[in-house]
Structures are given as structure tokens and as C-alpha cells.
Tab-separated table of C-alpha atoms in Angstrom:
chain	number	residue	atom	x	y	z
A	128	LYS	CA	0.037	0.019	0.062
A	129	PRO	CA	1.234	3.583	-0.634
A	130	GLY	CA	3.177	4.814	2.285
A	131	SER	CA	4.050	1.215	3.686
A	132	PHE	CA	7.441	-0.321	3.960
A	133	PRO	CA	6.667	-4.016	3.083
A	134	ALA	CA	9.445	-6.414	3.726
A	135	ILE	CA	10.223	-10.160	3.376
A	136	ILE	CA	12.834	-12.159	5.229
A	137	TYR	CA	14.483	-15.206	3.840
A	138	ASP	CA	16.041	-17.855	5.940
A	139	PHE	CA	18.742	-19.797	4.293
A	140	GLY	CA	18.741	-22.478	6.864
A	141	LYS	CA	22.506	-22.180	7.426
A	142	GLU	CA	25.367	-19.704	6.726
A	143	VAL	CA	25.907	-18.888	3.128
A	144	VAL	CA	29.021	-17.091	1.805
A	145	GLY	CA	28.896	-15.503	-1.773
A	146	TYR	CA	27.247	-13.061	-3.907
A	147	PRO	CA	23.611	-12.640	-3.847
A	148	SER	CA	21.755	-11.949	-6.920
A	149	TYR	CA	18.344	-10.321	-7.421
A	150	LYS	CA	16.032	-9.921	-10.455
A	151	ILE	CA	13.625	-7.053	-9.627
A	152	LYS	CA	11.278	-4.539	-11.389
A	153	GLY	CA	9.455	-1.509	-9.972
A	154	MET	CA	8.630	2.202	-10.685
A	155	SER	CA	11.310	4.676	-11.235
A	156	GLY	CA	12.515	6.260	-7.995
A	157	ALA	CA	11.445	3.478	-5.751
A	158	ASN	CA	14.169	1.761	-3.729
A	159	VAL	CA	14.916	-1.559	-2.386
A	160	SER	CA	17.358	-2.244	0.642
A	161	PHE	CA	18.867	-5.452	1.435
A	162	TRP	CA	19.759	-6.444	5.038
A	163	TYR	CA	22.016	-9.323	6.030
A	164	GLY	CA	22.764	-11.033	9.249
A	165	GLU	CA	24.129	-14.266	10.709
A	166	SER	CA	21.257	-13.877	13.197
A	167	LEU	CA	18.167	-11.797	13.005
A	168	ASP	CA	20.221	-8.812	14.258
A	169	LEU	CA	20.448	-7.484	10.536
A	170	TYR	CA	22.556	-4.855	8.922
A	171	ARG	CA	21.864	-2.929	5.725
A	172	TYR	CA	24.629	-3.336	3.092
A	173	ASP	CA	22.937	-2.560	-0.140
A	174	THR	CA	20.404	-0.298	-1.625
A	175	VAL	CA	19.232	-0.302	-5.173
A	176	ILE	CA	17.181	2.600	-7.011
A	177	LEU	CA	14.852	1.155	-9.306
A	178	ASN	CA	14.256	2.757	-12.775
A	179	GLY	CA	11.004	1.160	-14.216
A	180	GLU	CA	12.952	-1.602	-16.087
A	181	LEU	CA	13.797	-5.180	-15.253
A	182	LEU	CA	17.201	-5.000	-13.179
A	183	VAL	CA	19.450	-7.698	-12.173
A	184	TYR	CA	21.521	-6.659	-9.297
A	185	GLU	CA	24.673	-8.480	-7.650
A	186	PRO	CA	26.711	-6.588	-5.150
A	187	TYR	CA	30.493	-6.381	-6.055
A	188	HIS	CA	31.620	-7.618	-2.439
A	189	LEU	CA	30.521	-10.993	-1.108
A	190	ARG	CA	28.143	-11.316	1.745
A	191	ALA	CA	27.964	-13.924	4.466
A	192	PHE	CA	24.661	-14.455	6.105
A	193	ARG	CA	21.913	-16.894	7.032
A	194	TYR	CA	19.049	-14.226	7.072
A	195	LEU	CA	18.216	-11.836	4.283
A	196	LYS	CA	15.721	-9.091	4.543
A	197	ILE	CA	14.334	-7.147	1.540
A	198	VAL	CA	12.592	-3.974	2.176
A	199	PHE	CA	10.703	-1.984	-0.480
A	200	ASN	CA	10.467	1.792	-0.076
A	201	ASN	CA	9.008	4.694	-1.852
A	202	SER	CA	6.915	3.082	-4.254
A	203	LEU	CA	3.341	3.888	-5.239
A	204	GLU	CA	3.051	0.857	-7.563
A	205	PRO	CA	3.626	-2.998	-6.874
A	206	VAL	CA	7.437	-4.076	-7.031
A	207	ASN	CA	8.013	-7.483	-8.837
A	208	LEU	CA	10.774	-9.740	-7.356
A	209	TYR	CA	11.403	-12.360	-9.609
A	210	ASP	CA	14.529	-14.196	-8.432
A	211	VAL	CA	16.796	-14.381	-5.341
A	212	HIS	CA	19.676	-16.648	-5.246
A	213	VAL	CA	23.455	-16.740	-4.006
A	214	ARG	CA	26.282	-17.559	-6.124
A	215	MET	CA	28.718	-19.319	-3.501
A	216	PHE	CA	32.155	-18.297	-3.106
A	217	HIS	CA	34.729	-20.508	-1.223
A	218	TYR	CA	38.047	-22.261	-1.726
A	219	PRO	CA	37.666	-25.087	-4.260
A	220	TYR	CA	37.975	-28.026	-1.746
A	221	ASP	CA	37.095	-31.632	-2.981
A	222	TYR	CA	33.832	-31.835	-0.632
A	223	ASN	CA	33.792	-35.600	-0.984
A	224	ALA	CA	37.441	-36.126	-0.070
A	225	ALA	CA	36.596	-37.903	3.409
A	226	MET	CA	33.434	-39.413	4.794
A	227	PHE	CA	32.519	-39.938	8.345
A	228	LYS	CA	29.369	-41.832	9.342
A	229	THR	CA	28.344	-43.683	12.437
A	230	ASN	CA	25.016	-45.004	14.153
A	231	ASP	CA	24.997	-41.793	16.170
A	232	LEU	CA	22.921	-39.169	14.186
A	233	LEU	CA	24.166	-36.381	16.435
A	234	LEU	CA	27.885	-37.114	15.646
A	235	ASN	CA	27.159	-37.387	12.119
A	236	GLN	CA	25.528	-33.798	12.244
A	237	ILE	CA	28.564	-32.449	14.182
A	238	TRP	CA	30.977	-33.898	11.609
A	239	GLU	CA	28.783	-32.228	8.631
A	240	ASN	CA	28.426	-28.857	10.617
A	241	SER	CA	32.214	-28.822	11.311
A	242	LYS	CA	33.155	-29.665	7.781
A	243	TYR	CA	30.734	-26.973	6.402
A	244	THR	CA	32.180	-24.501	8.802
A	245	VAL	CA	35.760	-24.823	7.521
A	246	GLN	CA	34.469	-24.663	3.996
A	247	MET	CA	32.559	-21.410	4.391
A	248	ASN	CA	35.810	-19.969	6.463
A	249	SER	CA	37.899	-20.743	3.311
A	250	LEU	CA	37.941	-17.918	0.816
A	251	GLU	CA	41.248	-16.902	-0.878
A	252	HIS	CA	42.687	-17.743	2.467
A	253	PHE	CA	41.528	-18.914	5.922
A	254	VAL	CA	39.190	-16.337	7.581
A	255	ASP	CA	38.189	-16.216	11.206
A	256	CYS	CA	34.720	-14.837	10.071
A	257	PRO	CA	33.305	-14.572	6.531
A	258	LEU	CA	31.032	-11.595	7.512
A	259	ARG	CA	33.156	-9.329	9.391
A	260	GLU	CA	36.970	-8.449	8.799
A	261	GLN	CA	37.625	-11.603	6.955
A	262	ALA	CA	41.197	-11.811	8.410
A	263	GLN	CA	43.472	-14.628	8.686
A	264	TRP	CA	44.208	-15.099	12.421
A	265	LEU	CA	47.249	-17.314	12.971
A	266	ALA	CA	46.114	-19.550	15.621
A	267	ASP	CA	42.656	-19.959	14.019
A	268	ALA	CA	44.374	-20.714	10.812
A	269	ARG	CA	46.422	-23.431	12.502
A	270	VAL	CA	43.117	-25.142	13.832
A	271	MET	CA	41.609	-24.798	10.381
A	272	SER	CA	44.583	-26.264	8.630
A	273	MET	CA	44.432	-29.296	10.800
A	274	ALA	CA	40.764	-29.821	10.339
A	275	ASN	CA	41.340	-29.302	6.512
A	276	TYR	CA	43.948	-32.160	6.363
A	277	TRP	CA	41.309	-34.685	7.646
A	278	VAL	CA	38.330	-33.722	5.644
A	279	PHE	CA	39.688	-32.189	2.446
A	280	GLY	CA	43.165	-33.208	2.261
A	281	ALA	CA	44.157	-29.800	0.678
A	282	PRO	CA	47.678	-28.807	1.788
A	283	ASP	CA	47.898	-25.909	-0.926
A	284	ILE	CA	45.975	-23.565	1.100
A	285	VAL	CA	48.135	-24.129	4.172
A	286	ARG	CA	51.194	-23.517	2.363
A	287	LYS	CA	49.728	-20.505	1.072
A	288	ALA	CA	48.849	-19.187	4.583
A	289	ILE	CA	52.415	-19.999	5.801
A	290	ARG	CA	53.868	-17.835	2.938
A	291	GLN	CA	51.534	-15.052	3.670
A	292	PHE	CA	52.438	-15.029	7.305
A	293	LEU	CA	56.123	-14.981	6.490
A	294	ALA	CA	55.800	-12.201	3.794
A	295	VAL	CA	54.836	-9.733	6.935
A	296	GLN	CA	57.282	-11.135	9.382
A	297	ASP	CA	58.932	-8.629	11.566
A	298	GLU	CA	62.785	-7.715	11.346
A	299	ASP	CA	63.090	-9.480	14.918
A	300	GLY	CA	61.356	-12.582	13.392
A	301	LEU	CA	57.960	-12.103	15.162
A	302	ILE	CA	54.891	-13.111	13.233
A	303	PRO	CA	51.912	-10.788	13.489
A	304	ALA	CA	48.779	-12.372	15.142
A	305	THR	CA	46.724	-11.580	11.941
A	306	GLY	CA	47.016	-11.313	8.175
A	307	PRO	CA	47.393	-11.743	5.216
A	308	MET	CA	48.204	-7.978	5.218
A	309	ASP	CA	50.942	-6.429	7.662
A	310	SER	CA	49.447	-5.796	11.105
A	311	PRO	CA	50.675	-4.228	14.334
A	312	LEU	CA	48.717	-6.880	16.375
A	313	THR	CA	51.065	-9.318	18.104
A	314	ASN	CA	50.513	-12.315	20.346
A	315	ILE	CA	53.645	-13.861	21.757
A	316	ASP	CA	52.390	-17.477	21.560
A	317	PHE	CA	51.261	-17.129	18.077
A	318	PRO	CA	54.866	-17.579	16.598
A	319	CYS	CA	54.906	-21.069	18.606
A	320	HIS	CA	51.511	-21.860	16.829
A	321	PHE	CA	53.122	-21.096	13.578
A	322	ILE	CA	56.116	-23.457	14.108
A	323	MET	CA	53.727	-26.182	14.925
A	324	MET	CA	51.595	-25.243	11.815
A	325	THR	CA	54.692	-25.549	9.758
A	326	TYR	CA	55.649	-28.876	11.218
A	327	GLU	CA	52.004	-30.258	10.686
A	328	TYR	CA	52.103	-29.056	7.084
A	329	TYR	CA	55.340	-30.957	6.522
A	330	PHE	CA	53.795	-34.162	8.404
A	331	TYR	CA	50.856	-34.398	6.241
A	332	SER	CA	52.320	-33.141	2.962
A	333	GLY	CA	55.995	-34.573	2.980
A	334	ASP	CA	57.016	-31.256	1.090
A	335	VAL	CA	60.569	-31.014	2.174
A	336	GLU	CA	61.477	-28.603	-0.691
A	337	PHE	CA	58.978	-25.784	0.893
A	338	LEU	CA	60.814	-26.142	4.316
A	339	LYS	CA	64.151	-25.420	2.462
A	340	GLU	CA	62.537	-22.378	0.990
A	341	ILE	CA	61.446	-20.946	4.194
A	342	TYR	CA	64.325	-22.290	6.437
A	343	GLU	CA	65.948	-18.966	7.183
A	344	LYS	CA	62.716	-17.131	8.173
A	345	LEU	CA	61.815	-20.117	10.594
A	346	GLY	CA	65.216	-19.661	12.061
A	347	LYS	CA	64.423	-15.968	12.819
A	348	ILE	CA	61.324	-16.969	14.615
A	349	ILE	CA	63.286	-19.486	16.861
């Protein structure tokens, strides 16, 4: 109705990470806002001004959310929403690389939830959270790398993480707490995690040539 602000909320059932896409048509000057959240505590990230023609809108930056709220504003005519979907974005793991199944349905669900969590938190690099800063925290990356070995068997993303951390190593050998960009944040036990992360990479991959490549930088940490 004129003067109202109708809205619809989609529940995707679980966290999704990627590029939402909308096919929409409404009167010129009307606007549509898109709110995203991992809970029903939603934040507005996108607003589209309609022009009377059929539009296909996809934000440039990826979004991470479970709930999507679409609010229709400033329209004296009906707005037609023809399509809503998400083009998922994550590291190209082999999702069927490992299987775990028992007679305990709860354990099976824990396995699937954990596996999906690692997948959704692996973008161009490991991230602590796909919604907010999308940073590669060192201790988090170590935990994710260990899970990755068992469920995806993909050492390449771990090798990339190790290289990224060493690329921003301080002159005194300290590894910043978070990357992949340089950061002033430090935590004295994180370099210890880094040494263990490198050892575990070698344990699971057998990549001795990579150890030779980074040998001097490892020595600076110690």
C-alpha cells in the first residue's frame, strides 16, 4: 500500500557465503534495501534505486549471512521480485574427499556442521569470520589447517597461509597475530603456533622443498 514499507525475510537455513543476486522490477525512483545477518540482528549493506525496467543486481563484494531481509521503499506501485539466489564463493575443496558416518545421528551432524564451517571460512585464504573483517588469524588458521587435512586433504591453502604470514614477518622474527596484510597486532604465543603449523604441514604433505625455501625465516622466529 502507498506509504507502507513492506518487507520479506529469507532464512537460508545455514550460513551462506557468496554473491547474492536479485532480479527485480518496479517504478522509477522506488528503492529496495537489502539487510544481512548471521542472526536476526540484521545490517543494511545494499540499496538499489529502481528505474522502471527489469534489473539484475549483484553486489561487488561478497556477503556472508543466514538471514536476508528485503525492504521495499518509496513505491506507489507494486514491485516485482522475480529471483533471489546466492552464487556461493569458497576455496575449491573436494567436498567428498573424506567421509565419516556412525549410528549416532548427532555425531554425524557434528561432522557435517564442522566440515561446512571450514569450507565457509576458506575464501582466498583462511578467515576467522566470513562476515566481518575476513582476517587470517594465525592460531585460527592452524586449527583450520588441521581440520582441512582430515576432511579435505588440501595442503595447498596451508602452504599459501604460511607464505602469507612469512611475507609480513617483523625484522626481529615475530609473526603478526593476523594477516594476510601486515598488522601491528602481536601475540607472543602465536609464533609458537606458527612453528607447529609448519611442522604439521610437513607431516601431512612431505613437502621438504618448501621447508628449504622458508628455512631462514623459521630460524628468525626461533
